[in-house]
Tab-separated table of C-alpha atoms in Angstrom:
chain	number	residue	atom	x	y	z
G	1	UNK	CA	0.000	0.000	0.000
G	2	UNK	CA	1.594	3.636	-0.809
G	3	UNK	CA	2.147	6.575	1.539
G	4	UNK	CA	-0.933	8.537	0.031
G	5	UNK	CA	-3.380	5.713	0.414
G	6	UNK	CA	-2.228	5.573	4.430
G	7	UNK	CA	-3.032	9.141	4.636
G	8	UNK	CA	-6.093	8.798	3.162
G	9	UNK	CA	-7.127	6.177	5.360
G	10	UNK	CA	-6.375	8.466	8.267
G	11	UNK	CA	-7.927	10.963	7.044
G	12	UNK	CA	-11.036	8.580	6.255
G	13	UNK	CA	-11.118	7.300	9.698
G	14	UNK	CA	-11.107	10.954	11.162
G	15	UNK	CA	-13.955	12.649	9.100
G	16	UNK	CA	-16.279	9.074	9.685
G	17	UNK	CA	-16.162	11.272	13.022
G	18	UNK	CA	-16.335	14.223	12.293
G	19	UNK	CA	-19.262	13.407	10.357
G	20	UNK	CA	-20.916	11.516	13.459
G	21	UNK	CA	-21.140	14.604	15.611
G	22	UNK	CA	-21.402	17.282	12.512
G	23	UNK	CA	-25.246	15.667	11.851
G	24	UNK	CA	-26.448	16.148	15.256
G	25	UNK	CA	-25.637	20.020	15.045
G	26	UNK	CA	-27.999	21.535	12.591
G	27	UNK	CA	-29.567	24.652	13.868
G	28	UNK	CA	-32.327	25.393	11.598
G	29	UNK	CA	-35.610	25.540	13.584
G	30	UNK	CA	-37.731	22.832	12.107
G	31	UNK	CA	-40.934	22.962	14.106
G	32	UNK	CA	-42.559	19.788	12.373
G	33	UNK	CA	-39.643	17.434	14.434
G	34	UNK	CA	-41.488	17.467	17.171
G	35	UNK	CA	-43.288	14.477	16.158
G	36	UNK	CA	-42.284	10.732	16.211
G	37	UNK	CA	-38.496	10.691	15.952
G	38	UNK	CA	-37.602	13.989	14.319
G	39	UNK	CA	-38.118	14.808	10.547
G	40	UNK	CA	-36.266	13.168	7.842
G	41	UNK	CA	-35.640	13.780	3.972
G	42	UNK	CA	-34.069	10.973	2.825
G	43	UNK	CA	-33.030	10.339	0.178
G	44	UNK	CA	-33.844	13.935	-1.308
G	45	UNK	CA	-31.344	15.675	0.918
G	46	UNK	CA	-28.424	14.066	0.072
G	47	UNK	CA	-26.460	16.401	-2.779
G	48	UNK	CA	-25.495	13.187	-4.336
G	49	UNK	CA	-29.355	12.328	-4.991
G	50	UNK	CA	-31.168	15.809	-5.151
G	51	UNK	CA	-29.108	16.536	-8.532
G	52	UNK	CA	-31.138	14.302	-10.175
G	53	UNK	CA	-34.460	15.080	-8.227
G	54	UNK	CA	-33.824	12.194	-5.941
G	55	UNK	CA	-33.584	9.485	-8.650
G	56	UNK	CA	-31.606	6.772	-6.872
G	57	UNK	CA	-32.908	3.064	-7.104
G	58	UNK	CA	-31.731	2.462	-10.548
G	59	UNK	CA	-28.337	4.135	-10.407
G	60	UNK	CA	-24.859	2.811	-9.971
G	61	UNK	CA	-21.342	4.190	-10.586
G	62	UNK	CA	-17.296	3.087	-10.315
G	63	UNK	CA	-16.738	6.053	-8.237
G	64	UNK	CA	-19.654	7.381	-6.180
G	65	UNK	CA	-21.110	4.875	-3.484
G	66	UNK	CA	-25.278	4.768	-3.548
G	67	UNK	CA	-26.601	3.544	-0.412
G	68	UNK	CA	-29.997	3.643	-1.216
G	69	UNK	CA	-29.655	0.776	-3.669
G	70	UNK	CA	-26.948	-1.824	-2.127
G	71	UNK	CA	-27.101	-3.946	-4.982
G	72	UNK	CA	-25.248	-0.800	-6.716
G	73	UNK	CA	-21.820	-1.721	-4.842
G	74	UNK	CA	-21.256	-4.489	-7.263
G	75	UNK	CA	-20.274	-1.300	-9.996
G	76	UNK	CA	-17.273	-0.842	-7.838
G	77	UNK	CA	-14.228	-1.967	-10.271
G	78	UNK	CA	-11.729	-4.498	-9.312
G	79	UNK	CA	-8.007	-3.074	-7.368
G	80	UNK	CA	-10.882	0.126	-6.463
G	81	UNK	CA	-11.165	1.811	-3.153
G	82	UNK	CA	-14.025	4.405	-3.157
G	83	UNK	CA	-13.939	7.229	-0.990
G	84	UNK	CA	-16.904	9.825	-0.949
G	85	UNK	CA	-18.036	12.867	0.841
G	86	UNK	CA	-20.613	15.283	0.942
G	87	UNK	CA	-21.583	18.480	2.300
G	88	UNK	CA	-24.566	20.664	2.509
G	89	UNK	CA	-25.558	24.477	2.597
G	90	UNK	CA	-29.340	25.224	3.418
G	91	UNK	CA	-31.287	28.244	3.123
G	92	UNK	CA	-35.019	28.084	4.486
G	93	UNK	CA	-37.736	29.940	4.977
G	94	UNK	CA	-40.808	28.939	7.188
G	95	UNK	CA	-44.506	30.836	6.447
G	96	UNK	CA	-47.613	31.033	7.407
G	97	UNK	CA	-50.644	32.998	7.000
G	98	UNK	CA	-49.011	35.845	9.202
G	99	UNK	CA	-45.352	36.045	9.195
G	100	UNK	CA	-42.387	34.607	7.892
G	101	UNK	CA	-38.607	33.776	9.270
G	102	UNK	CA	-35.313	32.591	7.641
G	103	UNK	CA	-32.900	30.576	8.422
G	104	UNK	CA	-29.468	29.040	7.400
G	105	UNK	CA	-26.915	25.864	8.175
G	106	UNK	CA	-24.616	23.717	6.837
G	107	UNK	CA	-23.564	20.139	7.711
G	108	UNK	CA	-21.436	17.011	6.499
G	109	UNK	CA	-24.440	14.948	4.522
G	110	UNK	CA	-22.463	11.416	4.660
G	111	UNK	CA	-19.205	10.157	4.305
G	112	UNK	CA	-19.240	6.598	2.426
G	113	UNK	CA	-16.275	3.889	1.440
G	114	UNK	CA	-16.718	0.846	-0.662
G	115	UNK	CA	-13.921	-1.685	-2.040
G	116	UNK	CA	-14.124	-5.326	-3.804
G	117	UNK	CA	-13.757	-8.155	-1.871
G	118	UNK	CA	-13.586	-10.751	-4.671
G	119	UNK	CA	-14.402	-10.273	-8.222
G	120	UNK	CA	-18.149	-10.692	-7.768
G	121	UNK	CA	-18.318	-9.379	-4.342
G	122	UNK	CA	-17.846	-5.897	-2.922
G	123	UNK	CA	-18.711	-4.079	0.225
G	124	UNK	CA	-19.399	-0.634	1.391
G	125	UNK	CA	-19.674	1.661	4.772
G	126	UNK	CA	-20.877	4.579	5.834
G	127	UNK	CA	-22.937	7.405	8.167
G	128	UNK	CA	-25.159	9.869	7.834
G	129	UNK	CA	-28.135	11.765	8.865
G	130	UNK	CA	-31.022	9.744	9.591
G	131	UNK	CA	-33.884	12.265	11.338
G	132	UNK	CA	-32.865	16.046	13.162
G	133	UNK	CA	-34.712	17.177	15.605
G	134	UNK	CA	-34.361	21.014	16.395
G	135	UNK	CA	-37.303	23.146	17.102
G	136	UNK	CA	-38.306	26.126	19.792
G	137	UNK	CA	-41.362	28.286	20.135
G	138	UNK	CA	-43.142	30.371	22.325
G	139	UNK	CA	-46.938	31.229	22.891
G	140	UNK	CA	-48.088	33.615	25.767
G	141	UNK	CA	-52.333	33.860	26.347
G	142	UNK	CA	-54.502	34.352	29.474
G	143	UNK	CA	-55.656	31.688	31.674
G	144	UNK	CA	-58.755	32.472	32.592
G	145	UNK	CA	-58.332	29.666	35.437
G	146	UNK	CA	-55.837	31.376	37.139
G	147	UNK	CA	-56.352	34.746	35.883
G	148	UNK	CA	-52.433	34.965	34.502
G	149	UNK	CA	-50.742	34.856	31.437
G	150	UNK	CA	-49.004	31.917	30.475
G	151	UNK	CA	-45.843	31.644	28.464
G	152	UNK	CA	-45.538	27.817	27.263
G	153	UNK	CA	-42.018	27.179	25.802
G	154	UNK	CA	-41.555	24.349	23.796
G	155	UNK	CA	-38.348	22.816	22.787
G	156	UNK	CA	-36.456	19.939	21.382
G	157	UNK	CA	-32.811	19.582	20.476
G	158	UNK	CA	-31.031	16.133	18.979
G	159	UNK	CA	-31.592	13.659	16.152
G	160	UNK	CA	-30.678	10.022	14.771
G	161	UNK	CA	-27.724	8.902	12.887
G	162	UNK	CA	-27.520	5.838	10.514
G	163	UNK	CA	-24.536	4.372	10.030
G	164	UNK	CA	-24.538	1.259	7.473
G	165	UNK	CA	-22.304	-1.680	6.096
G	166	UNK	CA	-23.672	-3.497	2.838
G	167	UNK	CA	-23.001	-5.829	0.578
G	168	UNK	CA	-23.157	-6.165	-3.265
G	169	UNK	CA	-23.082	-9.363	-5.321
G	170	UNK	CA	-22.328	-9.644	-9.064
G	171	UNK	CA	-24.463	-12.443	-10.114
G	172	UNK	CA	-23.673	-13.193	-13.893
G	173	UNK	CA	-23.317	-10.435	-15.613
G	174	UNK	CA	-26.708	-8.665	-16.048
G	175	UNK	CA	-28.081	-9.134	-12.275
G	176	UNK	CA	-26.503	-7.570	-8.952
G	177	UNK	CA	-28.302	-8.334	-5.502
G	178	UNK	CA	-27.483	-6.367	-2.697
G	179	UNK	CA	-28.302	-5.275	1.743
G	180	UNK	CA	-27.592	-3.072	4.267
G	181	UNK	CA	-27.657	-3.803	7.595
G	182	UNK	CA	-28.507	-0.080	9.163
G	183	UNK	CA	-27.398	0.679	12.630
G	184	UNK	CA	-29.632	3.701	14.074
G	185	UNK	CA	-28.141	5.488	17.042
G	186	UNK	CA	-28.994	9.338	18.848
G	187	UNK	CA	-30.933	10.873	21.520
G	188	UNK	CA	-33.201	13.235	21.237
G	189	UNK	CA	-34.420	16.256	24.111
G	190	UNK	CA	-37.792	17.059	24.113
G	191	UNK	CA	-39.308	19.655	27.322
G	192	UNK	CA	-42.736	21.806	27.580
G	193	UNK	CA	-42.050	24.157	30.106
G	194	UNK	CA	-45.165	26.505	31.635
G	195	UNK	CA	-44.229	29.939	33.323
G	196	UNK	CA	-46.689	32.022	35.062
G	197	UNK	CA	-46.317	35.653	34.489
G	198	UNK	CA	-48.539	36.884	37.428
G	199	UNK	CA	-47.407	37.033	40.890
G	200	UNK	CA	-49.611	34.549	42.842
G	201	UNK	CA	-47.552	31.759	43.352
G	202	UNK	CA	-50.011	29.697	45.512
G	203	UNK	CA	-52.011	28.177	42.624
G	204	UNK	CA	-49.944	29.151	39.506
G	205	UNK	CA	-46.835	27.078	39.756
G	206	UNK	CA	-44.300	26.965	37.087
G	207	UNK	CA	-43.890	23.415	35.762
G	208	UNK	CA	-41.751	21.617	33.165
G	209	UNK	CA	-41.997	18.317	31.299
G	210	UNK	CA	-39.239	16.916	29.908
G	211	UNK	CA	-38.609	13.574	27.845
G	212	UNK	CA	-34.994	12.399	26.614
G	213	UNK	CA	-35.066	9.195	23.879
G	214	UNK	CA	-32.174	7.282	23.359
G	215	UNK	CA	-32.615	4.844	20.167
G	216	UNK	CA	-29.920	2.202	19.248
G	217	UNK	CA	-31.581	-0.133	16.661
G	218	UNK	CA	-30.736	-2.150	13.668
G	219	UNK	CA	-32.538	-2.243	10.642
G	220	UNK	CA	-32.119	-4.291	6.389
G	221	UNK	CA	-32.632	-2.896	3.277
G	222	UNK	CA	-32.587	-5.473	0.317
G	223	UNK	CA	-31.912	-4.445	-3.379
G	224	UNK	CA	-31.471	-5.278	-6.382
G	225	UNK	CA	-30.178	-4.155	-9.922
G	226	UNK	CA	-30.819	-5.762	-13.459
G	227	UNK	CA	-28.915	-4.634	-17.130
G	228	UNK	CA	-30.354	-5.529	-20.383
G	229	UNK	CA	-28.578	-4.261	-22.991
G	230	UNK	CA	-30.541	-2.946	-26.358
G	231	UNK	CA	-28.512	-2.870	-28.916
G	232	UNK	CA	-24.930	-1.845	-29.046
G	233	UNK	CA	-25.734	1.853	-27.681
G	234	UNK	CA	-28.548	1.458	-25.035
G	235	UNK	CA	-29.272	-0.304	-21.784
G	236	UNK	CA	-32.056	-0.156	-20.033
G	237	UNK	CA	-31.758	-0.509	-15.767
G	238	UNK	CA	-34.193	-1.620	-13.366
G	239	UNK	CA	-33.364	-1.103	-9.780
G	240	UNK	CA	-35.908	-2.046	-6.412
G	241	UNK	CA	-35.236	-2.017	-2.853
G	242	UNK	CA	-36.870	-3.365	0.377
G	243	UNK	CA	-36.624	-1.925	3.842
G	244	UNK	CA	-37.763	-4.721	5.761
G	245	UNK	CA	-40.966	-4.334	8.316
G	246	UNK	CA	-39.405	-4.028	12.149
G	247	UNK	CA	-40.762	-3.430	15.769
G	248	UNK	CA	-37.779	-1.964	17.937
G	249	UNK	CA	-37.500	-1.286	21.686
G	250	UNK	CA	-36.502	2.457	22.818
G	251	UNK	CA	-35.331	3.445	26.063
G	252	UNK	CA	-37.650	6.615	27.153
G	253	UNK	CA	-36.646	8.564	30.364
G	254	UNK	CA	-38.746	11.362	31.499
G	255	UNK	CA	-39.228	13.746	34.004
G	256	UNK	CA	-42.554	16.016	35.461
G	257	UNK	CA	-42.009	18.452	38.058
G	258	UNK	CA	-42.972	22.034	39.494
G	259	UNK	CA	-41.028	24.871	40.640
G	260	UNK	CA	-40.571	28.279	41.940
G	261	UNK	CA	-38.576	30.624	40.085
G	262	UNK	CA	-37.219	33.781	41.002
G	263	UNK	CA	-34.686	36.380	39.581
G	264	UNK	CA	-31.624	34.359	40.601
G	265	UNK	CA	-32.453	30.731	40.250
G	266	UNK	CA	-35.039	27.805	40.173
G	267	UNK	CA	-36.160	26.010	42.979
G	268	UNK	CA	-37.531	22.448	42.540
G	269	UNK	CA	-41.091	22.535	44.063
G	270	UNK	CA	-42.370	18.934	43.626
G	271	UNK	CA	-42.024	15.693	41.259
G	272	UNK	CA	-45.389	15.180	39.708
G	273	UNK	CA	-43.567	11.914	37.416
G	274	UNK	CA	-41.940	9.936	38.233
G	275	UNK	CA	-43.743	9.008	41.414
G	276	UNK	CA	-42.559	7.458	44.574
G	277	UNK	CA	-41.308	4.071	44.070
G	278	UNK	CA	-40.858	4.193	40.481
G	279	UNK	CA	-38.672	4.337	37.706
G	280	UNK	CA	-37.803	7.442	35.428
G	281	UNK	CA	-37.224	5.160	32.397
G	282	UNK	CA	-38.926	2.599	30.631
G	283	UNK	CA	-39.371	1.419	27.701
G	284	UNK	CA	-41.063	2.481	24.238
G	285	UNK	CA	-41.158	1.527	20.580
G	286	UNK	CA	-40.564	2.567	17.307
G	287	UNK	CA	-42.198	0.678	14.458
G	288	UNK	CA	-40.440	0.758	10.837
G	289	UNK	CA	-43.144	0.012	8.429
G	290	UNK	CA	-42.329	-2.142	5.294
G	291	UNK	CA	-40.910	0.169	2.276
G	292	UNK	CA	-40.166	-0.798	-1.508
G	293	UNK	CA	-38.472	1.719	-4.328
G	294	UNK	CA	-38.664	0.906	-7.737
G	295	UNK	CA	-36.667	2.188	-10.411
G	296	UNK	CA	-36.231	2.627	-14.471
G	297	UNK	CA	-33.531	4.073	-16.364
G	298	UNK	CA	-32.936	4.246	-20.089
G	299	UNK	CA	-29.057	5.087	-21.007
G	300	UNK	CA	-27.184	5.987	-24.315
G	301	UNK	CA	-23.683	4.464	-23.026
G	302	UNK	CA	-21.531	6.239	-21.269
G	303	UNK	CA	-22.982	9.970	-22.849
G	304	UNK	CA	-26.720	10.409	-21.451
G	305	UNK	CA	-29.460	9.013	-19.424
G	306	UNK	CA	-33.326	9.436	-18.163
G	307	UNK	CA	-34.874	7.568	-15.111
G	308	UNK	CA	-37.723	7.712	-13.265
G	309	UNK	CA	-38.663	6.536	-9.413
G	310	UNK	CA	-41.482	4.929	-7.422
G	311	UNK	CA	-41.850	4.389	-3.991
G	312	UNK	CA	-44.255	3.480	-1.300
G	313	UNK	CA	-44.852	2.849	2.321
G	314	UNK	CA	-47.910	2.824	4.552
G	315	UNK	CA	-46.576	6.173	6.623
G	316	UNK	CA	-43.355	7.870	6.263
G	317	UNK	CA	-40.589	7.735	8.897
G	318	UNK	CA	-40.887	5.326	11.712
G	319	UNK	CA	-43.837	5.585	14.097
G	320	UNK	CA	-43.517	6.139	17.317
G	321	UNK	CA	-45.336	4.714	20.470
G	322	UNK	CA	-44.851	6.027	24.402
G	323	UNK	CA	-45.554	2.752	26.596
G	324	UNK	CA	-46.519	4.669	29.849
G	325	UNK	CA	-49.860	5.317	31.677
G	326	UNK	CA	-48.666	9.129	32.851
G	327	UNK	CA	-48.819	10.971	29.354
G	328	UNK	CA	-45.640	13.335	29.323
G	329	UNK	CA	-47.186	15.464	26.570
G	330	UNK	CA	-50.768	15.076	25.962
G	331	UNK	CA	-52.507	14.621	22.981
G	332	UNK	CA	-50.034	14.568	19.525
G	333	UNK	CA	-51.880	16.277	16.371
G	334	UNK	CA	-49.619	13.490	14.497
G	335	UNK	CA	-51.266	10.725	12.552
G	336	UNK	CA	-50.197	8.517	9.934
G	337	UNK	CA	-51.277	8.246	6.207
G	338	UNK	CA	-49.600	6.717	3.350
G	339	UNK	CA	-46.383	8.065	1.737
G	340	UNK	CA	-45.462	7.934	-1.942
G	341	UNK	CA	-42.939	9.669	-4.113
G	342	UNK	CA	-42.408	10.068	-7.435
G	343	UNK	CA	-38.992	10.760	-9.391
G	344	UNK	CA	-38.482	12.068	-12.891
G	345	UNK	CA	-34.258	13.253	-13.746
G	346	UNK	CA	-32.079	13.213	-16.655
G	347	UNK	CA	-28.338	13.165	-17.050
G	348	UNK	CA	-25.622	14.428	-19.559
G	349	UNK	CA	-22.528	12.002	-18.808
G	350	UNK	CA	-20.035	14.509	-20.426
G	351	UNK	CA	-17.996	12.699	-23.780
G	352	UNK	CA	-15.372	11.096	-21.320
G	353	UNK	CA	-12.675	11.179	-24.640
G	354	UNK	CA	-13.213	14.457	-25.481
G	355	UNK	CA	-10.264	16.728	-26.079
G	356	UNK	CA	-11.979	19.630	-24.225
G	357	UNK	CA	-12.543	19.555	-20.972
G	358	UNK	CA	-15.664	21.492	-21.221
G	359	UNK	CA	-17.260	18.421	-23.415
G	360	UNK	CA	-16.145	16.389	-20.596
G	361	UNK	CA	-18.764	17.585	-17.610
G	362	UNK	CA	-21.893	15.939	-16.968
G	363	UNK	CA	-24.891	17.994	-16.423
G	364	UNK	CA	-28.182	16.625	-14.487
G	365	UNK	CA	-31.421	18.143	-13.024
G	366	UNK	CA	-34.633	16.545	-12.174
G	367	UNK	CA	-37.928	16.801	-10.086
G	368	UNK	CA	-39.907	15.278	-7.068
G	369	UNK	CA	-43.155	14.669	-5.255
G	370	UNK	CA	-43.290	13.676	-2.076
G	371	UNK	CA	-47.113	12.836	-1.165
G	372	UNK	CA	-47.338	12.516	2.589
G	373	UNK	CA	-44.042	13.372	4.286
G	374	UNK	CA	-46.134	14.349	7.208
G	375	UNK	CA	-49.912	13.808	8.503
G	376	UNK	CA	-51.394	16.350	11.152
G	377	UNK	CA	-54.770	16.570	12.470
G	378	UNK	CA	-55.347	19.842	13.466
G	379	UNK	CA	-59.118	21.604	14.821
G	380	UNK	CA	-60.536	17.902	13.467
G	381	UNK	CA	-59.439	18.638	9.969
G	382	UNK	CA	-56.860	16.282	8.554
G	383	UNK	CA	-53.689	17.678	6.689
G	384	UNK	CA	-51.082	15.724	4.201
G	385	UNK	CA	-48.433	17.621	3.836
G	386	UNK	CA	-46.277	17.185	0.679
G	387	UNK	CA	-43.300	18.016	-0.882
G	388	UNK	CA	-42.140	19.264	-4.595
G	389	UNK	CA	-38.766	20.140	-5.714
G	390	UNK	CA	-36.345	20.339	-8.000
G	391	UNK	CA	-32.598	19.831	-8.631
G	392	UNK	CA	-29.772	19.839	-10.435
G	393	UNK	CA	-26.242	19.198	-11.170
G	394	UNK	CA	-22.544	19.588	-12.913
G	395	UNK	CA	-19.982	16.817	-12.827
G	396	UNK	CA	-16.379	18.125	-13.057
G	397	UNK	CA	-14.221	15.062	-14.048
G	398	UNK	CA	-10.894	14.921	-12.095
G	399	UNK	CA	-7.900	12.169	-12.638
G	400	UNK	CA	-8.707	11.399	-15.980
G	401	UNK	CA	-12.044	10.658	-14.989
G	402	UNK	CA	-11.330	7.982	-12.040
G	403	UNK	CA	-12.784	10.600	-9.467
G	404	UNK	CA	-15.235	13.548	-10.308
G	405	UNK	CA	-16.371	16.487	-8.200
G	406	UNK	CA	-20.244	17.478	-8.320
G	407	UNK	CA	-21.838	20.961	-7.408
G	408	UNK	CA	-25.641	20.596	-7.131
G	409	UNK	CA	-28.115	22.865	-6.478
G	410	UNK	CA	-31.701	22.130	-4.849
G	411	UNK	CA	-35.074	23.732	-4.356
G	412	UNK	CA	-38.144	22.346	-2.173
G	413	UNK	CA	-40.798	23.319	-0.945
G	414	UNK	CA	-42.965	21.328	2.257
G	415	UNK	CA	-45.615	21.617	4.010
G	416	UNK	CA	-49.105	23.672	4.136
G	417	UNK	CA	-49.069	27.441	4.571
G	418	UNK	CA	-51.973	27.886	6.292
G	419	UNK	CA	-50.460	25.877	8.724
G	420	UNK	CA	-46.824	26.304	8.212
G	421	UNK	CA	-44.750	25.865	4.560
G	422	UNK	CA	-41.152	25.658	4.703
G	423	UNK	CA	-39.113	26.574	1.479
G	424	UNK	CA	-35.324	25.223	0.857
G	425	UNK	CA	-32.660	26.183	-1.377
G	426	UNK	CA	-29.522	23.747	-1.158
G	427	UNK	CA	-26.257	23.828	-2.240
G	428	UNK	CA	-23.969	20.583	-1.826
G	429	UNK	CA	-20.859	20.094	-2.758
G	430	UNK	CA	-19.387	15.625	-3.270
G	431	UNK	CA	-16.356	14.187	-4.273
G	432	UNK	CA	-16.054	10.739	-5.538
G	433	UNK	CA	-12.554	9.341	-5.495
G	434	UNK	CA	-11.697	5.919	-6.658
G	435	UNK	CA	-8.211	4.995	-5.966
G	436	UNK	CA	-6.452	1.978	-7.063
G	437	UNK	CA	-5.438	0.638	-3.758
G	438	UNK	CA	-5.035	-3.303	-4.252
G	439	UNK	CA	-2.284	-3.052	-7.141
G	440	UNK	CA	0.684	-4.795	-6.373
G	441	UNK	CA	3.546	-2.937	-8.452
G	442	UNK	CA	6.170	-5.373	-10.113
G	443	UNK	CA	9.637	-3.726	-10.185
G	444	UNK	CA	12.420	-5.171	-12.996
């Protein structure tokens, strides 16, 4: 092994961590994570897949890892080692009926590896951002109980990471079969706290409730890729995936009490939960329904291709169940309806043996609708809230082509606005190097 590849290997090893604790950091204010656990916009916010509208189940390349398809590792060439990063810059805007606020952030979107194992077997790792939760608000009215104003503060803070290993399988030399195995680990803050603005303090007594989640779960995806060539020029790709149906255990710990609170400090008043005698945690569940992706791509070798992608699941996300008599929040406006999404994106591969250079970069852009991200019953009237963007791409070619730096641009827009719509611009910036690591060099 040369010099360079050690010190890329360091390197590796250090941003795998750095892109661990980047994830949980974001510090947009995303009021819809307050449900289940925490909002997530996979695939569609990963550069690498929003360039192309979030067309992924089809598509497979020597020197960008996909691990939304894990049959596409078998693309990895022989004496490879893939290494491939990307980053994010967000812009958003939330609205409603009333007002409006802005926001931005930036953070690592993944950090992947794959190499071949054998000829018709190669392998891949990785981490990113599975769900971010990150939200505060504040709403002050009059009690007409205790004849004060209340200020209620809600607040959550935290989010889930996924980091993978998978598997693809070359089986002849049309069909690839790949999984995942997905390793889900964070914690996640949640707290309601209610302050009294008036100055009895004999029946209007400040109170908090507060709820940490710690999730550590595994989970498979299945896939699988097919090629049939037409002609001499064309190939057509089909690509599908499976997330496998799951019921995983949670560890919940939460805490109700009361206090006093003066200009100096707090002052713990009483513990309404947990009570005497019993525990502050227990345990909860999270419930990962079954999900399938379908894929079709048409391709003019090696210069241009269109593809298009389905998928379904009976609600998006995971669901999420408390398993405890004392409710720590009350009633959730959160329900859970069926989520499909549809992909349309097109690609200009660049002429790879082009003099020019400028001949030489790819181009890509496509669309996306998201029906059902999120379901909210609100004043008995039942909202699906969607999402439509759009996205695009340019492929700059680097090392005669071996590794290739993308700069992709995004634009979606989510939810309701007479509830509350939040609109995105994204930049993202990958790099996909493929190194050949597993040559032995002869010497004369």
């Amino acid at each position: 092994m040369r010099h360079n590849n050690i010190r890329t290997f360091v390197i590796l090893a250090m941003l795998f961590g750095a892109g661990s604790a980047a994830q949980a950091q974001n510090g947009f204010n995303i009021p819809f994570s307050q449900f289940g656990i925490g909002t997530s916009d996979l695939p569609t916010s990963s550069p690498t897949a929003y360039r192309m509208g979030g067309v992924v189940y089809s598509r497979a390349s020597r020197n960008t890892v996909n691990p939304f398809n894990p049959a596409s590792y078998a693309a990895v060439e022989k004496e490879s080692f893939v290494f491939d990063i990307g980053v994010n810059i967000q812009t958003c805007v939330l609205r409603n009926s009333t007002a409006n606020q802005s926001d931005a952030d930036g953070n690592v979107a993944y950090v992947n590896v794959a190499f071949p194992i054998t000829k018709w077997w190669k392998t891949a790792a990785g981490i990113m951002p599975y769900s971010t939760v990150n939200y505060q608000s504040v709403n002050t009215a009059f009690d007409a109980l205790t004849q004060s104003n209340v200020k209620t503060i809600y607040e959550g803070s935290g989010g889930v990471s996924q980091l993978y290993w998978g598997n693809g399988f070359n089986i002849g030399k049309r069909l690839s079969l790949g999984f995942n195995l997905d390793y889900l680990y964070g914690s996640i803050t949640r707290a309601i706290a209610y302050n009294f603005l008036g100055n009895d303090s004999t029946y209007c007594i400040n109170s908090r409730r507060q709820k940490n989640t710690f999730v550590n779960n595994l989970l498979i995806d299945l896939g699988l890729q097919y090629r049939q060539p037409l002609g001499e020029k064309y190939t057509m790709r089909l690509g599908a995936t499976c997330r496998l149906p799951r019921t995983m255990s949670i560890k919940d710990q939460s805490l109700v009490y009361t206090y006093h609170k003066t200009n100096i400090a707090e002052y713990l008043f009483d513990t309404v939960f947990p009570e005497p005698g019993m525990s502050d945690t227990y345990s909860s569940t999270i419930e990962q329904p079954l999900a399938v992706g379908l894929g079709l791509a048409f391709e003019r070798n090696n210069l241009w291709e269109v593809a298009v992608d389905g998928y379904y699941s009976p609600f998006s996300g995971i669901k999420y169940e408390e398993n405890v008599d004392y409710n720590i929040f009350g009633h959730s406006s959160l329900r859970y309806a069926d989520n499909w999404r549809l992909a349309l994106g097109g690609e200009w591969k660049g002429n790879a043996s082009a003099t020019s250079y400028l001949a030489r970069i790819g181009i890509s852009a496509g669309v996306f609708h998201n029906h059902g991200r999120l379901a909210l019953n609100i004043a008995d009237q039942n909202y699906d809230l969607n999402e439509t963007g759009v996205g695009m791409g340019f492929s700059l070619p680097m090392r005669k082509g071996r590794s290739v730096l993308t700069i992709n641009m995004a634009y979606s827009s989510f939810g309701d606005r007479s509830i509350l719509r939040r609109d995105c611009f994204s930049v993202g910036i990958t790099i996909g190097s493929c190194e050949s690591w597993f040559v032995k060099k002869k010497y004369e």
